[in-house]
CSV table of C-alpha atoms in Angstrom, one decimal:
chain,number,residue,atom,x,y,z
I,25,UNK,CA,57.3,-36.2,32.6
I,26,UNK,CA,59.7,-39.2,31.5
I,27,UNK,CA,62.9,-38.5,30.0
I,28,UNK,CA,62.5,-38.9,26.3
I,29,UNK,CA,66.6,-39.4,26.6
I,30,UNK,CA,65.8,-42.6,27.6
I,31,UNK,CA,63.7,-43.2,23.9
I,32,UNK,CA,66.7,-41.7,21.7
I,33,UNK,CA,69.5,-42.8,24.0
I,34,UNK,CA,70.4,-45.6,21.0
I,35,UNK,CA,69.4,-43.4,18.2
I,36,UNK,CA,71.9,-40.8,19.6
I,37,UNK,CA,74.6,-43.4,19.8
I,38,UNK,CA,73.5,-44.4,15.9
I,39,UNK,CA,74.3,-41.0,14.7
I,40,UNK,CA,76.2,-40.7,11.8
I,41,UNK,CA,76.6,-36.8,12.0
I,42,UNK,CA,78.9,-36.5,9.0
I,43,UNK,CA,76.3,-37.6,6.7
I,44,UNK,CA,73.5,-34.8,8.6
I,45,UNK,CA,74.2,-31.9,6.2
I,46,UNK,CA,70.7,-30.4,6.7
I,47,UNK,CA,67.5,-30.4,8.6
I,48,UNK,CA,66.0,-32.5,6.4
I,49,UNK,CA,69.0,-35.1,6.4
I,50,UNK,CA,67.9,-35.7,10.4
I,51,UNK,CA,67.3,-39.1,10.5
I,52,UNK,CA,63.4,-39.8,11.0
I,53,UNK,CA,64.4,-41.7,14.3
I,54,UNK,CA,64.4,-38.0,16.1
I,55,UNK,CA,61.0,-36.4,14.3
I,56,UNK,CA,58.5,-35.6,17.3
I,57,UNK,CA,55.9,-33.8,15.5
I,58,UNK,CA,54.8,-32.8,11.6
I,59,UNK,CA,51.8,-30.8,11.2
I,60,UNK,CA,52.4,-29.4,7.4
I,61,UNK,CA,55.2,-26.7,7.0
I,62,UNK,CA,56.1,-27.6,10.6
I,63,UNK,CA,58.6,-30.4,12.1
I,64,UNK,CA,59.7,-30.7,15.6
I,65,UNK,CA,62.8,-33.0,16.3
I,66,UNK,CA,64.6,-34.8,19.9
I,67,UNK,CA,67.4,-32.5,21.1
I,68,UNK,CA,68.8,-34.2,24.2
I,69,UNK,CA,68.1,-30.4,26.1
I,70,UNK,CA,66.1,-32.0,29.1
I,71,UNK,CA,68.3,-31.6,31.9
I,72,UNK,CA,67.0,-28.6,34.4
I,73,UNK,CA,68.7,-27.1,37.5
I,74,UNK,CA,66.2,-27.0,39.9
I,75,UNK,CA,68.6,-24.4,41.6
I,76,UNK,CA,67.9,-21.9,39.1
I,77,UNK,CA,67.0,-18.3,40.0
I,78,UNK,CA,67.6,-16.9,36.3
I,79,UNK,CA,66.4,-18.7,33.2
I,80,UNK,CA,68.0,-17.5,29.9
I,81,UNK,CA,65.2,-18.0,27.4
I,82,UNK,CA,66.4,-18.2,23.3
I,83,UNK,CA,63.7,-19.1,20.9
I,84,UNK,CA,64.5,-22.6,19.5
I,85,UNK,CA,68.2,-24.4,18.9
I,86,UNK,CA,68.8,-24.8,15.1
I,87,UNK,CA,70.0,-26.4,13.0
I,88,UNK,CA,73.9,-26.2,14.2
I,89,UNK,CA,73.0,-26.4,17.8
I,90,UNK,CA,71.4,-29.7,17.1
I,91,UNK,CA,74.7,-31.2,15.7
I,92,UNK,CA,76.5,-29.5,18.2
I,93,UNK,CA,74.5,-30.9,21.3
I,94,UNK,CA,74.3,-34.6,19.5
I,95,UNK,CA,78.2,-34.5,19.0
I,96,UNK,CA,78.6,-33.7,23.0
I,97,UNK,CA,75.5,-35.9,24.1
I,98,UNK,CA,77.8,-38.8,22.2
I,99,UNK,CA,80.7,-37.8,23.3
I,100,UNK,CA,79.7,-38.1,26.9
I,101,UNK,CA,77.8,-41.2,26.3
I,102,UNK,CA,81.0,-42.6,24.5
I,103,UNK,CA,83.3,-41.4,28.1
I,104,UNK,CA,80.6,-43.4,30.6
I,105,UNK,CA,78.9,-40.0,31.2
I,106,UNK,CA,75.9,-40.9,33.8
I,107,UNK,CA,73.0,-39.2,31.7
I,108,UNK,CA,72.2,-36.0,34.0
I,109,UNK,CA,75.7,-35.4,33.2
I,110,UNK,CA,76.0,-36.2,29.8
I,111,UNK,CA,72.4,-34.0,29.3
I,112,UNK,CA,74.2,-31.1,31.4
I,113,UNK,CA,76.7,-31.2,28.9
I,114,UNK,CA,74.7,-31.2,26.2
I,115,UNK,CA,72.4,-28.3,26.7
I,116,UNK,CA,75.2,-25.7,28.0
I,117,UNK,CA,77.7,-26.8,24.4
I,118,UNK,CA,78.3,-23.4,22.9
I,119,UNK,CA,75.4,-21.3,24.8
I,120,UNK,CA,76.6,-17.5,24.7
I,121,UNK,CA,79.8,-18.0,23.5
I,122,UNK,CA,81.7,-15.4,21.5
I,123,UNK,CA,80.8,-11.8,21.4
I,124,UNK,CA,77.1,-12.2,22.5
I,125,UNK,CA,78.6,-12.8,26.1
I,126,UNK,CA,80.2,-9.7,27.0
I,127,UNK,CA,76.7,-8.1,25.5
I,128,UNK,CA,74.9,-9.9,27.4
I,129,UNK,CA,76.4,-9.5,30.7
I,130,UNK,CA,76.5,-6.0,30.4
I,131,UNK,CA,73.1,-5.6,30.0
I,132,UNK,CA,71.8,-7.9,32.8
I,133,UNK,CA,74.2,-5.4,35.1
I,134,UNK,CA,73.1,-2.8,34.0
I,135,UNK,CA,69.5,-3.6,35.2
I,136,UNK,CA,70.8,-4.9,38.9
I,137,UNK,CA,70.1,-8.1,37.8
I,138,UNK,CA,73.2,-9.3,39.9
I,139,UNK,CA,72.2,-7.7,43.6
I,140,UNK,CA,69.1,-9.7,43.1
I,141,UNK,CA,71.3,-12.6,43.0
I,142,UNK,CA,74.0,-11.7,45.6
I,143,UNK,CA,77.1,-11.6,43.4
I,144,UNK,CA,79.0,-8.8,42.1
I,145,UNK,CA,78.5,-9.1,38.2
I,146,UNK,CA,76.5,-11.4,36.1
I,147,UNK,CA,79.6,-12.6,34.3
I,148,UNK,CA,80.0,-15.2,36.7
I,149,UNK,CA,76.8,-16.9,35.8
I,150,UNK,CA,79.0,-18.4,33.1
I,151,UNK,CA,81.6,-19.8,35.6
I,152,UNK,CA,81.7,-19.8,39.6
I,153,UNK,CA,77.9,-18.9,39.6
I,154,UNK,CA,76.5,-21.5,36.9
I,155,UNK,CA,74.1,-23.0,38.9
I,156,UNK,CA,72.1,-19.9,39.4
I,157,UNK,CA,71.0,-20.0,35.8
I,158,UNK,CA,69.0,-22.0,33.1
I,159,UNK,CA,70.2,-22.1,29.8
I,160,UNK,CA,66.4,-22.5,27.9
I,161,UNK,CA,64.5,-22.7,24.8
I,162,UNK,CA,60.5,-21.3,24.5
I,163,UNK,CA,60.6,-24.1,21.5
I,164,UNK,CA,62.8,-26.8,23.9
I,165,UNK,CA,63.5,-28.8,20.7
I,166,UNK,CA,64.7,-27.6,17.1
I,167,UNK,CA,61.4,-26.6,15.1
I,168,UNK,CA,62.0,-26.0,11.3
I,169,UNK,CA,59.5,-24.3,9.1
I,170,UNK,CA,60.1,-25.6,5.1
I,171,UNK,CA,63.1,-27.1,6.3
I,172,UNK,CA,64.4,-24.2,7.6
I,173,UNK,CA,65.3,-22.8,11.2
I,174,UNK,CA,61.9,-21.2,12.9
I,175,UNK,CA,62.8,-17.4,13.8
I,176,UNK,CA,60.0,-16.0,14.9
I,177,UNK,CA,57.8,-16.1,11.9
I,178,UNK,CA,54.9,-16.3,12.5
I,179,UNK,CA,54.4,-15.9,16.2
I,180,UNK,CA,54.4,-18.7,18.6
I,181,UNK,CA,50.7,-17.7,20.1
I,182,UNK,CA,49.2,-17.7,16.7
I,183,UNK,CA,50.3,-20.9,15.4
I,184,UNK,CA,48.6,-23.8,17.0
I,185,UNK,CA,51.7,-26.3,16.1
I,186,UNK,CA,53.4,-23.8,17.7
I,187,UNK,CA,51.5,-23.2,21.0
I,188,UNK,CA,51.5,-26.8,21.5
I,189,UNK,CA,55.5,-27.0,21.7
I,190,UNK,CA,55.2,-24.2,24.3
I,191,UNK,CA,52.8,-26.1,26.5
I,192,UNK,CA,54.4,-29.8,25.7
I,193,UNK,CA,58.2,-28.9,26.8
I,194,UNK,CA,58.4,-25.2,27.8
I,195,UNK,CA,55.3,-25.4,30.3
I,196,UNK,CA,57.0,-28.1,31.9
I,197,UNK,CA,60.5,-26.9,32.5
I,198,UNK,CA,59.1,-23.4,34.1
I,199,UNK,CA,57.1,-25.3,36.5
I,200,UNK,CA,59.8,-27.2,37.8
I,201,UNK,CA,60.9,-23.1,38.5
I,202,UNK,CA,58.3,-20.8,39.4
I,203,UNK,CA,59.9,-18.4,41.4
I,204,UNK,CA,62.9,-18.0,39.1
I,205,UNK,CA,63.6,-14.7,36.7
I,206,UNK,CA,63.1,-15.5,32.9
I,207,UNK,CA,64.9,-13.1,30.6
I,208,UNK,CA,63.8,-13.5,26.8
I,209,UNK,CA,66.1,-13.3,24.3
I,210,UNK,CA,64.3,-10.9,21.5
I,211,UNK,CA,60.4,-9.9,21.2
I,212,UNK,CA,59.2,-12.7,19.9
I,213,UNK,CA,60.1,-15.1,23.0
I,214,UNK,CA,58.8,-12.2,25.0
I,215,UNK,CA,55.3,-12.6,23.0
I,216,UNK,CA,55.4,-16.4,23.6
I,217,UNK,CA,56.4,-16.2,27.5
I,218,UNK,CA,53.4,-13.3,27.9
I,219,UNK,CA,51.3,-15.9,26.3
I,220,UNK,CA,52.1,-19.0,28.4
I,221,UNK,CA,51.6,-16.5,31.6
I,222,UNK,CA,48.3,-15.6,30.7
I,223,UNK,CA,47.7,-18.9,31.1
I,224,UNK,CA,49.2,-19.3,34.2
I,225,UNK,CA,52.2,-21.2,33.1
I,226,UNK,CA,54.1,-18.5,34.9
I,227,UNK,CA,54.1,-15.4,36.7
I,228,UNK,CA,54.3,-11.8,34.3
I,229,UNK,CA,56.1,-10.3,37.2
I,230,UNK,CA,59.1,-12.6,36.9
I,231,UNK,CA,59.4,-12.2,33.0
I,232,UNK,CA,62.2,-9.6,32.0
I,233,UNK,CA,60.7,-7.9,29.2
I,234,UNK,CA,62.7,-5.4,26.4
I,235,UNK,CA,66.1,-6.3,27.3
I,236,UNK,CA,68.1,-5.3,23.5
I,237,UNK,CA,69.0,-9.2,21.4
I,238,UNK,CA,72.8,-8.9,22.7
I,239,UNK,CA,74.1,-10.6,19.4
I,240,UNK,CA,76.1,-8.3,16.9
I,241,UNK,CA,73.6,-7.4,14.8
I,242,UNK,CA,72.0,-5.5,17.4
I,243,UNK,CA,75.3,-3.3,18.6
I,244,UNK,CA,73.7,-0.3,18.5
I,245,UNK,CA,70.2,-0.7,20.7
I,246,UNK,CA,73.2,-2.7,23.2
I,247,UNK,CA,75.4,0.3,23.2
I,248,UNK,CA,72.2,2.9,23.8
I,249,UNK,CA,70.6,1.0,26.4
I,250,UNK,CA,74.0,0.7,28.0
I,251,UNK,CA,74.8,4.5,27.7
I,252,UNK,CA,77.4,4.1,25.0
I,253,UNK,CA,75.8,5.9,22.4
I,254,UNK,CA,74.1,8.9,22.4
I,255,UNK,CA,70.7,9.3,21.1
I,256,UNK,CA,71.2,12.2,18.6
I,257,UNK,CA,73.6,9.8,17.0
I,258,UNK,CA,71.1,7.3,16.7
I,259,UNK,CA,70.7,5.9,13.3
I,260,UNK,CA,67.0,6.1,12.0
I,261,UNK,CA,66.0,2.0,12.6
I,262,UNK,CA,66.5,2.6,16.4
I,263,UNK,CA,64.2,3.9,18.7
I,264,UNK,CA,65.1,5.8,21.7
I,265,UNK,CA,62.6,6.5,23.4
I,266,UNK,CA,61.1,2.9,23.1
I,267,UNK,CA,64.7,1.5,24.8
I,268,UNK,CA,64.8,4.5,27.2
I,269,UNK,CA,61.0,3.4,28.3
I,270,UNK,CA,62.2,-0.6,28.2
I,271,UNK,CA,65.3,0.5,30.6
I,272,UNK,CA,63.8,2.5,33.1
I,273,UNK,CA,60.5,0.1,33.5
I,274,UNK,CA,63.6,-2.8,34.3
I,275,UNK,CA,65.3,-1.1,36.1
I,276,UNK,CA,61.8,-0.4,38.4
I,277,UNK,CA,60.8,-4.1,38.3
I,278,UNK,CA,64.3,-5.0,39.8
I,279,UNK,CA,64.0,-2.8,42.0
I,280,UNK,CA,60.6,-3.9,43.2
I,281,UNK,CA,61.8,-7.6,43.0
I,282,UNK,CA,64.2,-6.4,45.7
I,283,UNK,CA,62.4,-4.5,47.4
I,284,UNK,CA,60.1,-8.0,48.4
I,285,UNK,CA,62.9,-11.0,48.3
């Protein structure tokens, strides 16, 4: 699959960011796709470490994430950047920083996620241990929906512009990577990766399923799955038992996965 860098390499250096104030300001140059509600547009996210034994799998960069990754795609163009570096660069800007990291972390621990890998916590997969991960998106490049960042409304398998954004860019990426770990990042990336490995895209026993969304608004089915909250305390829009059956069923996969590396 060519490098579609190589398309938007002039386009990117073009940019006037300052005068992108919305997803509809993106200049036309970057559209890949418009079927009605839905647009697609270039995101310079195409560099993959064929090293990978964990891929991180969000649902789609927005809106932000596209200036961000233009503004460091630029910037490393602008320094002499060869472009696997300059693409590196691009797709790691800003992925899990802040508060979600420490969430996140903790959670992959907690499953055993880093004996698989041979290293004592999962917080070095954001430093010493980088290579052993894949930053990712199901929906590689932004997709908006009336203009508007797609989250997960309505499912990936049920749209067809949708399902073909999956198979175009996502399909791609996990073949380069089949005997890697994916971990979704919320239900709905764990509906579209069930999808694409039904269809053989890749294998069910390597997807992580019903890991808790590690952002903020989810601090309380984080701190029950991690044993930091108890479940009489429990407010009534979290379910116990459905996290209690999502850790333990984890934990058992890891185990197996062990059991046979």
């Amino acid at each position: 699959m060519e490098l579609l860098f190589d398309r938007y390499r002039q386009a990117i250096r073009d940019l006037d960011l300052a005068g992108v104030s919305s997803p509809q300001a993106i200049p036309a140059a970057f559209l890949l796709a418009r079927e009605g509600r839905y647009s697609s547009h270039y995101i310079p996210f195409e560099s993959v470490n064929p090293a990978a034994r964990v891929v991180v799998v969000g649902i789609s960069p927005g809106f932000a994430q596209w200036k961000n990754a233009m503004r460091e795609a630029r910037r490393q163009m602008a320094a002499g950047a060869s472009d696997e570096d300059a693409l590196r660069a691009a797709r790691l800007t800003g992925a899990f920083s802040g508060a979600i990291r420490p969430n996140f972390v903790a959670l992959l621990d907690a499953i055993g996620l880093q004996r698989w890998l041979g290293i004592a916590s999962c917080a070095t997969l954001f430093d010493v241990d980088a290579p052993l991960v894949q930053v990712s998106a199901i929906l590689r490049h932004p997709v908006f929906v009336d203009g508007k960042n797609y989250s997960g409304t309505p499912a990936m398998p049920r749209q067809a512009f949708l399902r073909e954004e999956m198979l175009r860019y996502f399909a791609h990426e996990a073949a380069m990577l089949p005997e890697a770990l994916y971990v979704p990042m919320g239900a709905s990336v764990s509906e579209g990766l069930e999808w694409l490995a039904e269809r053989g895209v890749l294998r069910a026993d390597r997807i992580l399923h019903g890991l808790p969304h590690p952002s903020g608004a989810n601090a309380e089915r984080v701190a029950y799955f991690l044993g930091r909250k108890e479940k009489a305390a429990l407010s009534g829009k979290t379910n116990g038992e459905m996290i209690d059956a999502a850790r333990v069923r984890l934990v058992e996969q890891m185990r197996l996965l062990m059991a046979n590396s």
